[in-house]
Structures are given as C-alpha cells and as structure tokens.
GROMACS .gro file of C-alpha atoms in nm:
model
  356
    1UNK     CA    1   0.003  -0.006   0.002
    2UNK     CA    2   0.070   0.177  -0.233
    3UNK     CA    3   0.073  -0.104  -0.506
    4UNK     CA    4   0.223  -0.079  -0.838
    5UNK     CA    5  -0.014   0.067  -1.107
    6UNK     CA    6   0.015  -0.258  -1.303
    7UNK     CA    7  -0.095  -0.458  -0.994
    8UNK     CA    8  -0.408  -0.229  -0.966
    9UNK     CA    9  -0.483  -0.191  -1.331
   10UNK     CA   10  -0.675  -0.518  -1.352
   11UNK     CA   11  -0.927  -0.380  -1.102
   12UNK     CA   12  -1.013  -0.073  -1.307
   13UNK     CA   13  -1.330  -0.236  -1.476
   14UNK     CA   14  -1.448  -0.332  -1.134
   15UNK     CA   15  -1.411   0.027  -1.000
   16UNK     CA   16  -1.587   0.153  -1.301
   17UNK     CA   17  -1.876  -0.093  -1.241
   18UNK     CA   18  -1.899   0.021  -0.870
   19UNK     CA   19  -1.916   0.389  -1.005
   20UNK     CA   20  -2.203   0.300  -1.230
   21UNK     CA   21  -2.385   0.102  -0.951
   22UNK     CA   22  -2.365   0.385  -0.683
   23UNK     CA   23  -2.690   0.366  -0.469
   24UNK     CA   24  -2.796   0.017  -0.630
   25UNK     CA   25  -2.718  -0.198  -0.340
   26UNK     CA   26  -2.834  -0.534  -0.497
   27UNK     CA   27  -2.580  -0.462  -0.788
   28UNK     CA   28  -2.322  -0.376  -0.532
   29UNK     CA   29  -2.378  -0.692  -0.353
   30UNK     CA   30  -2.347  -0.891  -0.670
   31UNK     CA   31  -2.008  -0.729  -0.744
   32UNK     CA   32  -1.897  -0.805  -0.394
   33UNK     CA   33  -2.001  -1.172  -0.439
   34UNK     CA   34  -1.801  -1.196  -0.755
   35UNK     CA   35  -1.474  -1.080  -0.599
   36UNK     CA   36  -1.518  -1.240  -0.263
   37UNK     CA   37  -1.322  -1.563  -0.339
   38UNK     CA   38  -1.056  -1.382  -0.554
   39UNK     CA   39  -0.937  -1.100  -0.352
   40UNK     CA   40  -0.655  -1.139  -0.098
   41UNK     CA   41  -0.734  -1.233   0.257
   42UNK     CA   42  -0.547  -1.062   0.546
   43UNK     CA   43  -0.241  -1.238   0.658
   44UNK     CA   44  -0.191  -1.432   0.325
   45UNK     CA   45   0.085  -1.222   0.195
   46UNK     CA   46  -0.104  -0.946   0.014
   47UNK     CA   47  -0.280  -0.765   0.297
   48UNK     CA   48  -0.150  -0.432   0.168
   49UNK     CA   49  -0.322  -0.504  -0.173
   50UNK     CA   50  -0.644  -0.604   0.006
   51UNK     CA   51  -0.660  -0.278   0.203
   52UNK     CA   52  -0.571  -0.072  -0.089
   53UNK     CA   53  -0.856  -0.249  -0.295
   54UNK     CA   54  -1.097  -0.171   0.005
   55UNK     CA   55  -0.976   0.182   0.005
   56UNK     CA   56  -1.025   0.222  -0.362
   57UNK     CA   57  -1.378   0.089  -0.352
   58UNK     CA   58  -1.455   0.347  -0.070
   59UNK     CA   59  -1.285   0.617  -0.262
   60UNK     CA   60  -1.536   0.560  -0.540
   61UNK     CA   61  -1.834   0.547  -0.300
   62UNK     CA   62  -1.818   0.522   0.076
   63UNK     CA   63  -2.138   0.322   0.095
   64UNK     CA   64  -1.986   0.072  -0.171
   65UNK     CA   65  -1.696   0.026   0.069
   66UNK     CA   66  -1.958  -0.043   0.341
   67UNK     CA   67  -2.114  -0.316   0.126
   68UNK     CA   68  -1.794  -0.474   0.020
   69UNK     CA   69  -1.597  -0.491   0.355
   70UNK     CA   70  -1.822  -0.726   0.553
   71UNK     CA   71  -1.864  -0.968   0.274
   72UNK     CA   72  -1.487  -1.000   0.239
   73UNK     CA   73  -1.439  -1.006   0.604
   74UNK     CA   74  -1.692  -1.292   0.634
   75UNK     CA   75  -1.502  -1.484   0.365
   76UNK     CA   76  -1.172  -1.443   0.550
   77UNK     CA   77  -1.342  -1.548   0.879
   78UNK     CA   78  -1.481  -1.867   0.713
   79UNK     CA   79  -1.155  -1.939   0.561
   80UNK     CA   80  -0.981  -1.904   0.893
   81UNK     CA   81  -1.226  -2.144   1.051
   82UNK     CA   82  -1.164  -2.405   0.787
   83UNK     CA   83  -1.490  -2.373   0.604
   84UNK     CA   84  -1.461  -2.523   0.255
   85UNK     CA   85  -1.500  -2.272  -0.027
   86UNK     CA   86  -1.807  -2.446  -0.157
   87UNK     CA   87  -1.988  -2.371   0.174
   88UNK     CA   88  -1.894  -1.990   0.146
   89UNK     CA   89  -2.135  -1.918  -0.151
   90UNK     CA   90  -2.370  -1.633  -0.152
   91UNK     CA   91  -2.345  -1.291  -0.006
   92UNK     CA   92  -2.245  -1.277   0.350
   93UNK     CA   93  -2.251  -1.020   0.643
   94UNK     CA   94  -2.088  -1.017   0.983
   95UNK     CA   95  -2.292  -0.935   1.279
   96UNK     CA   96  -2.116  -0.905   1.608
   97UNK     CA   97  -2.258  -0.597   1.771
   98UNK     CA   98  -2.437  -0.616   2.101
   99UNK     CA   99  -2.718  -0.375   2.220
  100UNK     CA  100  -2.951  -0.315   2.523
  101UNK     CA  101  -3.265  -0.539   2.512
  102UNK     CA  102  -3.135  -0.766   2.243
  103UNK     CA  103  -2.959  -1.099   2.317
  104UNK     CA  104  -2.896  -1.391   2.083
  105UNK     CA  105  -2.854  -1.726   2.257
  106UNK     CA  106  -2.705  -2.041   2.113
  107UNK     CA  107  -2.828  -2.370   2.253
  108UNK     CA  108  -2.734  -2.738   2.180
  109UNK     CA  109  -3.000  -2.961   2.031
  110UNK     CA  110  -2.843  -3.298   1.995
  111UNK     CA  111  -2.564  -3.266   1.751
  112UNK     CA  112  -2.702  -2.924   1.633
  113UNK     CA  113  -2.683  -2.566   1.748
  114UNK     CA  114  -2.994  -2.347   1.737
  115UNK     CA  115  -3.001  -1.963   1.760
  116UNK     CA  116  -3.293  -1.777   1.936
  117UNK     CA  117  -3.322  -1.427   2.023
  118UNK     CA  118  -3.247  -1.087   1.861
  119UNK     CA  119  -2.935  -0.931   1.716
  120UNK     CA  120  -2.905  -0.555   1.659
  121UNK     CA  121  -2.720  -0.355   1.398
  122UNK     CA  122  -2.749  -0.608   1.117
  123UNK     CA  123  -2.674  -0.399   0.809
  124UNK     CA  124  -2.859  -0.507   0.483
  125UNK     CA  125  -2.971  -0.835   0.638
  126UNK     CA  126  -3.283  -0.874   0.426
  127UNK     CA  127  -3.063  -0.864   0.112
  128UNK     CA  128  -2.797  -1.108   0.228
  129UNK     CA  129  -2.785  -1.478   0.200
  130UNK     CA  130  -2.588  -1.579   0.508
  131UNK     CA  131  -2.395  -1.429   0.804
  132UNK     CA  132  -2.128  -1.481   1.045
  133UNK     CA  133  -2.291  -1.396   1.367
  134UNK     CA  134  -2.187  -1.396   1.740
  135UNK     CA  135  -2.411  -1.535   2.011
  136UNK     CA  136  -2.399  -1.614   2.371
  137UNK     CA  137  -2.287  -1.974   2.423
  138UNK     CA  138  -2.416  -2.213   2.697
  139UNK     CA  139  -2.064  -2.190   2.846
  140UNK     CA  140  -2.132  -1.821   2.920
  141UNK     CA  141  -1.905  -1.665   2.666
  142UNK     CA  142  -1.963  -1.561   2.297
  143UNK     CA  143  -1.902  -1.770   1.994
  144UNK     CA  144  -1.934  -1.727   1.628
  145UNK     CA  145  -2.159  -1.912   1.396
  146UNK     CA  146  -2.249  -1.941   1.024
  147UNK     CA  147  -2.621  -1.903   0.984
  148UNK     CA  148  -2.862  -1.907   0.671
  149UNK     CA  149  -3.050  -1.574   0.675
  150UNK     CA  150  -3.316  -1.726   0.440
  151UNK     CA  151  -3.428  -1.979   0.708
  152UNK     CA  152  -3.792  -1.935   0.802
  153UNK     CA  153  -3.692  -1.877   1.158
  154UNK     CA  154  -3.519  -1.549   1.061
  155UNK     CA  155  -3.724  -1.227   1.050
  156UNK     CA  156  -3.589  -0.875   1.000
  157UNK     CA  157  -3.730  -0.565   1.153
  158UNK     CA  158  -3.789  -0.262   0.941
  159UNK     CA  159  -3.522  -0.021   1.076
  160UNK     CA  160  -3.610   0.324   1.183
  161UNK     CA  161  -3.311   0.447   0.982
  162UNK     CA  162  -3.318   0.833   0.981
  163UNK     CA  163  -2.943   0.881   0.905
  164UNK     CA  164  -2.851   1.111   0.620
  165UNK     CA  165  -2.527   0.920   0.574
  166UNK     CA  166  -2.519   0.566   0.440
  167UNK     CA  167  -2.895   0.592   0.359
  168UNK     CA  168  -2.879   0.292   0.143
  169UNK     CA  169  -2.723   0.081   0.426
  170UNK     CA  170  -2.992   0.058   0.696
  171UNK     CA  171  -2.903  -0.142   1.005
  172UNK     CA  172  -3.182  -0.309   1.192
  173UNK     CA  173  -3.258  -0.586   1.432
  174UNK     CA  174  -3.292  -0.939   1.317
  175UNK     CA  175  -3.491  -1.197   1.520
  176UNK     CA  176  -3.408  -1.571   1.532
  177UNK     CA  177  -3.632  -1.852   1.637
  178UNK     CA  178  -3.474  -2.199   1.653
  179UNK     CA  179  -3.250  -2.126   1.350
  180UNK     CA  180  -2.976  -2.389   1.285
  181UNK     CA  181  -2.619  -2.247   1.292
  182UNK     CA  182  -2.272  -2.394   1.225
  183UNK     CA  183  -2.011  -2.328   1.506
  184UNK     CA  184  -1.694  -2.145   1.375
  185UNK     CA  185  -1.383  -2.220   1.577
  186UNK     CA  186  -1.533  -2.283   1.920
  187UNK     CA  187  -1.609  -2.067   2.225
  188UNK     CA  188  -1.401  -1.749   2.222
  189UNK     CA  189  -1.230  -1.826   1.891
  190UNK     CA  190  -1.394  -1.527   1.703
  191UNK     CA  191  -1.248  -1.259   1.930
  192UNK     CA  192  -0.909  -1.425   2.006
  193UNK     CA  193  -0.799  -1.492   1.667
  194UNK     CA  194  -0.556  -1.244   1.509
  195UNK     CA  195  -0.791  -1.196   1.219
  196UNK     CA  196  -1.038  -1.015   1.438
  197UNK     CA  197  -0.778  -0.729   1.467
  198UNK     CA  198  -0.688  -0.757   1.095
  199UNK     CA  199  -1.046  -0.723   0.999
  200UNK     CA  200  -1.083  -0.416   1.211
  201UNK     CA  201  -0.802  -0.260   1.032
  202UNK     CA  202  -0.960  -0.338   0.695
  203UNK     CA  203  -1.252  -0.113   0.811
  204UNK     CA  204  -1.008   0.157   0.872
  205UNK     CA  205  -0.873   0.122   0.510
  206UNK     CA  206  -1.228   0.193   0.398
  207UNK     CA  207  -1.243   0.510   0.600
  208UNK     CA  208  -0.906   0.621   0.465
  209UNK     CA  209  -1.028   0.557   0.119
  210UNK     CA  210  -1.322   0.789   0.165
  211UNK     CA  211  -1.099   1.060   0.311
  212UNK     CA  212  -0.871   1.023   0.003
  213UNK     CA  213  -1.158   1.097  -0.220
  214UNK     CA  214  -1.252   1.406  -0.017
  215UNK     CA  215  -0.899   1.537  -0.041
  216UNK     CA  216  -0.888   1.478  -0.417
  217UNK     CA  217  -1.208   1.664  -0.455
  218UNK     CA  218  -1.066   1.956  -0.258
  219UNK     CA  219  -0.755   1.962  -0.471
  220UNK     CA  220  -0.970   1.979  -0.791
  221UNK     CA  221  -1.179   2.242  -0.651
  222UNK     CA  222  -0.870   2.464  -0.587
  223UNK     CA  223  -0.741   2.394  -0.932
  224UNK     CA  224  -1.076   2.470  -1.090
  225UNK     CA  225  -1.083   2.803  -0.899
  226UNK     CA  226  -0.735   2.888  -1.005
  227UNK     CA  227  -0.837   2.818  -1.371
  228UNK     CA  228  -1.098   3.095  -1.336
  229UNK     CA  229  -0.846   3.345  -1.191
  230UNK     CA  230  -0.918   3.275  -0.811
  231UNK     CA  231  -0.592   3.161  -0.692
  232UNK     CA  232  -0.612   2.978  -0.354
  233UNK     CA  233  -0.508   3.192  -0.054
  234UNK     CA  234  -0.258   3.096   0.214
  235UNK     CA  235  -0.533   2.943   0.424
  236UNK     CA  236  -0.661   2.716   0.148
  237UNK     CA  237  -0.296   2.612   0.062
  238UNK     CA  238  -0.223   2.540   0.429
  239UNK     CA  239  -0.527   2.312   0.451
  240UNK     CA  240  -0.427   2.131   0.140
  241UNK     CA  241  -0.064   2.092   0.273
  242UNK     CA  242  -0.190   1.958   0.603
  243UNK     CA  243  -0.426   1.714   0.431
  244UNK     CA  244  -0.135   1.595   0.226
  245UNK     CA  245   0.086   1.546   0.525
  246UNK     CA  246  -0.196   1.361   0.720
  247UNK     CA  247  -0.295   1.129   0.430
  248UNK     CA  248   0.065   1.047   0.333
  249UNK     CA  249   0.172   0.951   0.677
  250UNK     CA  250  -0.147   0.747   0.743
  251UNK     CA  251  -0.112   0.552   0.404
  252UNK     CA  252   0.252   0.483   0.503
  253UNK     CA  253   0.159   0.364   0.850
  254UNK     CA  254  -0.117   0.131   0.716
  255UNK     CA  255   0.134  -0.009   0.456
  256UNK     CA  256   0.383  -0.078   0.730
  257UNK     CA  257   0.127  -0.241   0.940
  258UNK     CA  258   0.027  -0.473   0.649
  259UNK     CA  259   0.382  -0.572   0.607
  260UNK     CA  260   0.395  -0.674   0.978
  261UNK     CA  261   0.087  -0.880   0.947
  262UNK     CA  262   0.214  -1.067   0.642
  263UNK     CA  263   0.564  -1.116   0.809
  264UNK     CA  264   0.396  -1.282   1.111
  265UNK     CA  265   0.472  -1.007   1.359
  266UNK     CA  266   0.112  -0.944   1.447
  267UNK     CA  267  -0.021  -1.300   1.487
  268UNK     CA  268  -0.122  -1.302   1.862
  269UNK     CA  269  -0.424  -1.161   2.013
  270UNK     CA  270  -0.222  -0.965   2.269
  271UNK     CA  271  -0.474  -0.976   2.545
  272UNK     CA  272  -0.763  -0.839   2.329
  273UNK     CA  273  -1.125  -0.887   2.453
  274UNK     CA  274  -1.213  -1.250   2.441
  275UNK     CA  275  -0.843  -1.343   2.414
  276UNK     CA  276  -0.628  -1.478   2.694
  277UNK     CA  277  -0.626  -1.142   2.864
  278UNK     CA  278  -0.255  -1.147   2.909
  279UNK     CA  279  -0.081  -0.839   2.752
  280UNK     CA  280   0.276  -0.919   2.633
  281UNK     CA  281   0.574  -0.706   2.549
  282UNK     CA  282   0.600  -0.534   2.216
  283UNK     CA  283   0.328  -0.491   1.949
  284UNK     CA  284   0.031  -0.741   1.928
  285UNK     CA  285  -0.242  -0.770   1.666
  286UNK     CA  286  -0.495  -0.610   1.889
  287UNK     CA  287  -0.276  -0.318   2.013
  288UNK     CA  288  -0.171  -0.249   1.654
  289UNK     CA  289  -0.549  -0.253   1.553
  290UNK     CA  290  -0.625  -0.001   1.818
  291UNK     CA  291  -0.335   0.221   1.701
  292UNK     CA  292  -0.423   0.186   1.336
  293UNK     CA  293  -0.796   0.244   1.369
  294UNK     CA  294  -0.741   0.538   1.606
  295UNK     CA  295  -0.476   0.690   1.374
  296UNK     CA  296  -0.696   0.651   1.062
  297UNK     CA  297  -1.016   0.784   1.248
  298UNK     CA  298  -0.830   1.090   1.357
  299UNK     CA  299  -0.691   1.152   1.021
  300UNK     CA  300  -1.045   1.119   0.872
  301UNK     CA  301  -1.192   1.351   1.116
  302UNK     CA  302  -0.928   1.620   1.058
  303UNK     CA  303  -0.962   1.591   0.673
  304UNK     CA  304  -1.327   1.622   0.697
  305UNK     CA  305  -1.287   1.933   0.912
  306UNK     CA  306  -1.021   2.090   0.699
  307UNK     CA  307  -1.205   2.043   0.363
  308UNK     CA  308  -1.555   2.139   0.488
  309UNK     CA  309  -1.418   2.454   0.657
  310UNK     CA  310  -1.236   2.566   0.334
  311UNK     CA  311  -1.493   2.464   0.076
  312UNK     CA  312  -1.784   2.612   0.280
  313UNK     CA  313  -2.158   2.555   0.258
  314UNK     CA  314  -2.210   2.566  -0.117
  315UNK     CA  315  -2.089   2.225  -0.225
  316UNK     CA  316  -2.275   2.056   0.075
  317UNK     CA  317  -2.589   2.224  -0.061
  318UNK     CA  318  -2.557   2.179  -0.439
  319UNK     CA  319  -2.294   1.905  -0.512
  320UNK     CA  320  -2.476   1.580  -0.451
  321UNK     CA  321  -2.158   1.347  -0.484
  322UNK     CA  322  -1.960   1.565  -0.241
  323UNK     CA  323  -2.255   1.606   0.007
  324UNK     CA  324  -2.321   1.226   0.003
  325UNK     CA  325  -1.954   1.141   0.050
  326UNK     CA  326  -1.916   1.379   0.342
  327UNK     CA  327  -2.237   1.238   0.517
  328UNK     CA  328  -2.143   0.868   0.447
  329UNK     CA  329  -1.798   0.900   0.567
  330UNK     CA  330  -1.893   1.101   0.888
  331UNK     CA  331  -2.129   0.817   0.981
  332UNK     CA  332  -1.897   0.530   0.884
  333UNK     CA  333  -1.608   0.658   1.097
  334UNK     CA  334  -1.831   0.667   1.405
  335UNK     CA  335  -1.774   0.288   1.413
  336UNK     CA  336  -1.445   0.392   1.589
  337UNK     CA  337  -1.495   0.399   1.961
  338UNK     CA  338  -1.271   0.706   2.010
  339UNK     CA  339  -1.158   0.748   2.377
  340UNK     CA  340  -1.287   0.399   2.475
  341UNK     CA  341  -1.052   0.243   2.232
  342UNK     CA  342  -0.776   0.462   2.347
  343UNK     CA  343  -0.837   0.356   2.701
  344UNK     CA  344  -0.797  -0.008   2.589
  345UNK     CA  345  -0.472   0.089   2.424
  346UNK     CA  346  -0.351   0.275   2.725
  347UNK     CA  347  -0.395  -0.051   2.938
  348UNK     CA  348  -0.207  -0.243   2.687
  349UNK     CA  349   0.073   0.019   2.673
  350UNK     CA  350   0.086   0.023   3.050
  351UNK     CA  351   0.151  -0.363   3.024
  352UNK     CA  352   0.436  -0.305   2.793
  353UNK     CA  353   0.287  -0.331   2.451
  354UNK     CA  354   0.464  -0.037   2.287
  355UNK     CA  355   0.781   0.036   2.091
  356UNK     CA  356   0.895   0.352   2.255
   0.00000   0.00000   0.00000
C-alpha cells in the first residue's frame, strides 16, 4: 500500500462498475460476491493489496465500501475457520454487535446448535444470503456461527433509519427462532484470533479511502478556481498541505502495518477482549489494531474538518456527490470507539505493548 499501477490496473473495470452502481445495493452486493473468493485475505501475503482495494472501493463510493468490506471479512473468517469454499457461497454479512434489550442465545439440540433471540445492527440483512454472527454460548461466553438468513425462523425488522449518511445501508434488528447454525472455531475463537484485529484494520482502510476521495475533490476544486483566476490563498493552501501530510503519513503507516501482518509479527491476540487477557511485551495484533484504527479515524476527522471549513456550505448544498460522501464518511467513521479504544490501548501500553 501503495501497489504498483500494473498490479491495480486489472481492477479498473470493477471500480468503473461500482461507480455505475452507486446507490444500487443489489448490484453492489452482486459485485462483492463476484470478487469475494478472488481478492486477497489478510495475513496471506497481500494484506496491503487487500486494504488498497477496499480503500479504492470506498474512494469511489463510501457506501460501496460499506457493502464490500463485511462480505470480504466474512469470507476471511470462514477461511480461517476451515470452512470449505463451496460452503461460502452467496453474499455474507458479519453481525457481532451487542445492544441493550437484544440478546442472541445459542443452545445445543443433539448434534445441532440453534439460535434464538435478537441481534441488533444487522446491516442489509434482508438482502443477504448468510452471515457470520456472534451469540451467547451455553458456556457463558460468546462464540461465532455461520447462519442461513433465508431460514424461515429469521425475521428482519424494518429499521427506523433516519441517518442522512449511508442511507442505502440501513442497520436493523434481526430476530431468530430456533435457527440452525454452524459453530465457527469454538467458544471465544472469534475474538481471540488475530484475524479479528486484522479485519478491524480493513474497516479503517475503507475510512481512509473515503478521506482520500474528499481530499482529491478539494484539490480539484482549488485547481478549478485557479483556472478562473481565483488563486487559492494561504489558508486554502495550508489546509491542502496539512491534508497531504496527514494522508501520506497514514497511508505509509497502514502499509507498514500490512507488512507486519504478512511477516507474522502481528499473529497473537495480545490480550484483546475474548483472548487470553494477558498483555505481552511489544506490539500485538490487537494493540496495533487500536493504533491503526485510532490513527486513521483521527486523520479522517481532521480531513473532513479541513475540507468542509475551506470549501464552505455551497458544495454541501448543491454538489450531490460531495454531500453524500461527506455524510457517508462522517457516519461510517463513527464505528470507531474514540476514547474508549484509546483507554484499551492505554491499558495494553501500561502492560508493555509499545515500541517506545
């Protein structure tokens, strides 16, 4: 990250197809399904290319990145769990969020496992075929399962989705009644595997791709203004310079992190939630995920602020593509838990997980 142009050239037609399908979620899901088995998976030696592809999709359309990322994450999770490719068909989601008043319980029924209860924040569930989903196991912890969302015991609420960002990606509650599920990796495996941290950094790559698109639009707007005789002033240039500095350093940081993953340096859970809880010395997959996600989130927030302040209200009111991108990205980056994640990182840092 950044890959050679020849390495990315083959993905040009896909990015053009995504551009043509902006706002058409079924078409975007079909495109995601087509690439799901072919794109790199984190930790397989091309993590940087995977993240650059996710960032490229999000730079075309942030909502498209929000469609692609969970399907690709699900494919990686299933591969890590040893699920045969033939059993990964269809379009998948990943539903691991918890919420007040919603609890999904897994119970044994002979040799089978059945899911009953409710799961919140299930984006696009009515349009998906299957999902990797976490539920409370009989042992008291949480485990991951593969579930068929077309089963008659699955029902999706119509979400009260009022957001102006990611309007085509509503996230509602899904109810399960005695729905068969396939255990993935055993109790605690989903959170303790290093892939949990790697997947979280893939989301950050999508955030970064959206910010790069915002920055590119800002640069184009300054060039267009200069072409009409309105040269950018020092404030506008300073904002562009800061944006360049932020994005360049963030891209380089993610590239370095991808190299660490592929080199095997970030292959332990490092005491992440659901792991063994024992922080070790030096970097771990989880501590690095917290750093990467926090660094990217801060970069995105700053770029959004710089560009919106300098471009003013007019493009937000009259430029549909720009207004959509700003609203989509502002909502998407709120998946970052801000100071709560920093508190987790601080605990790991206190235990010795740092390089300084």
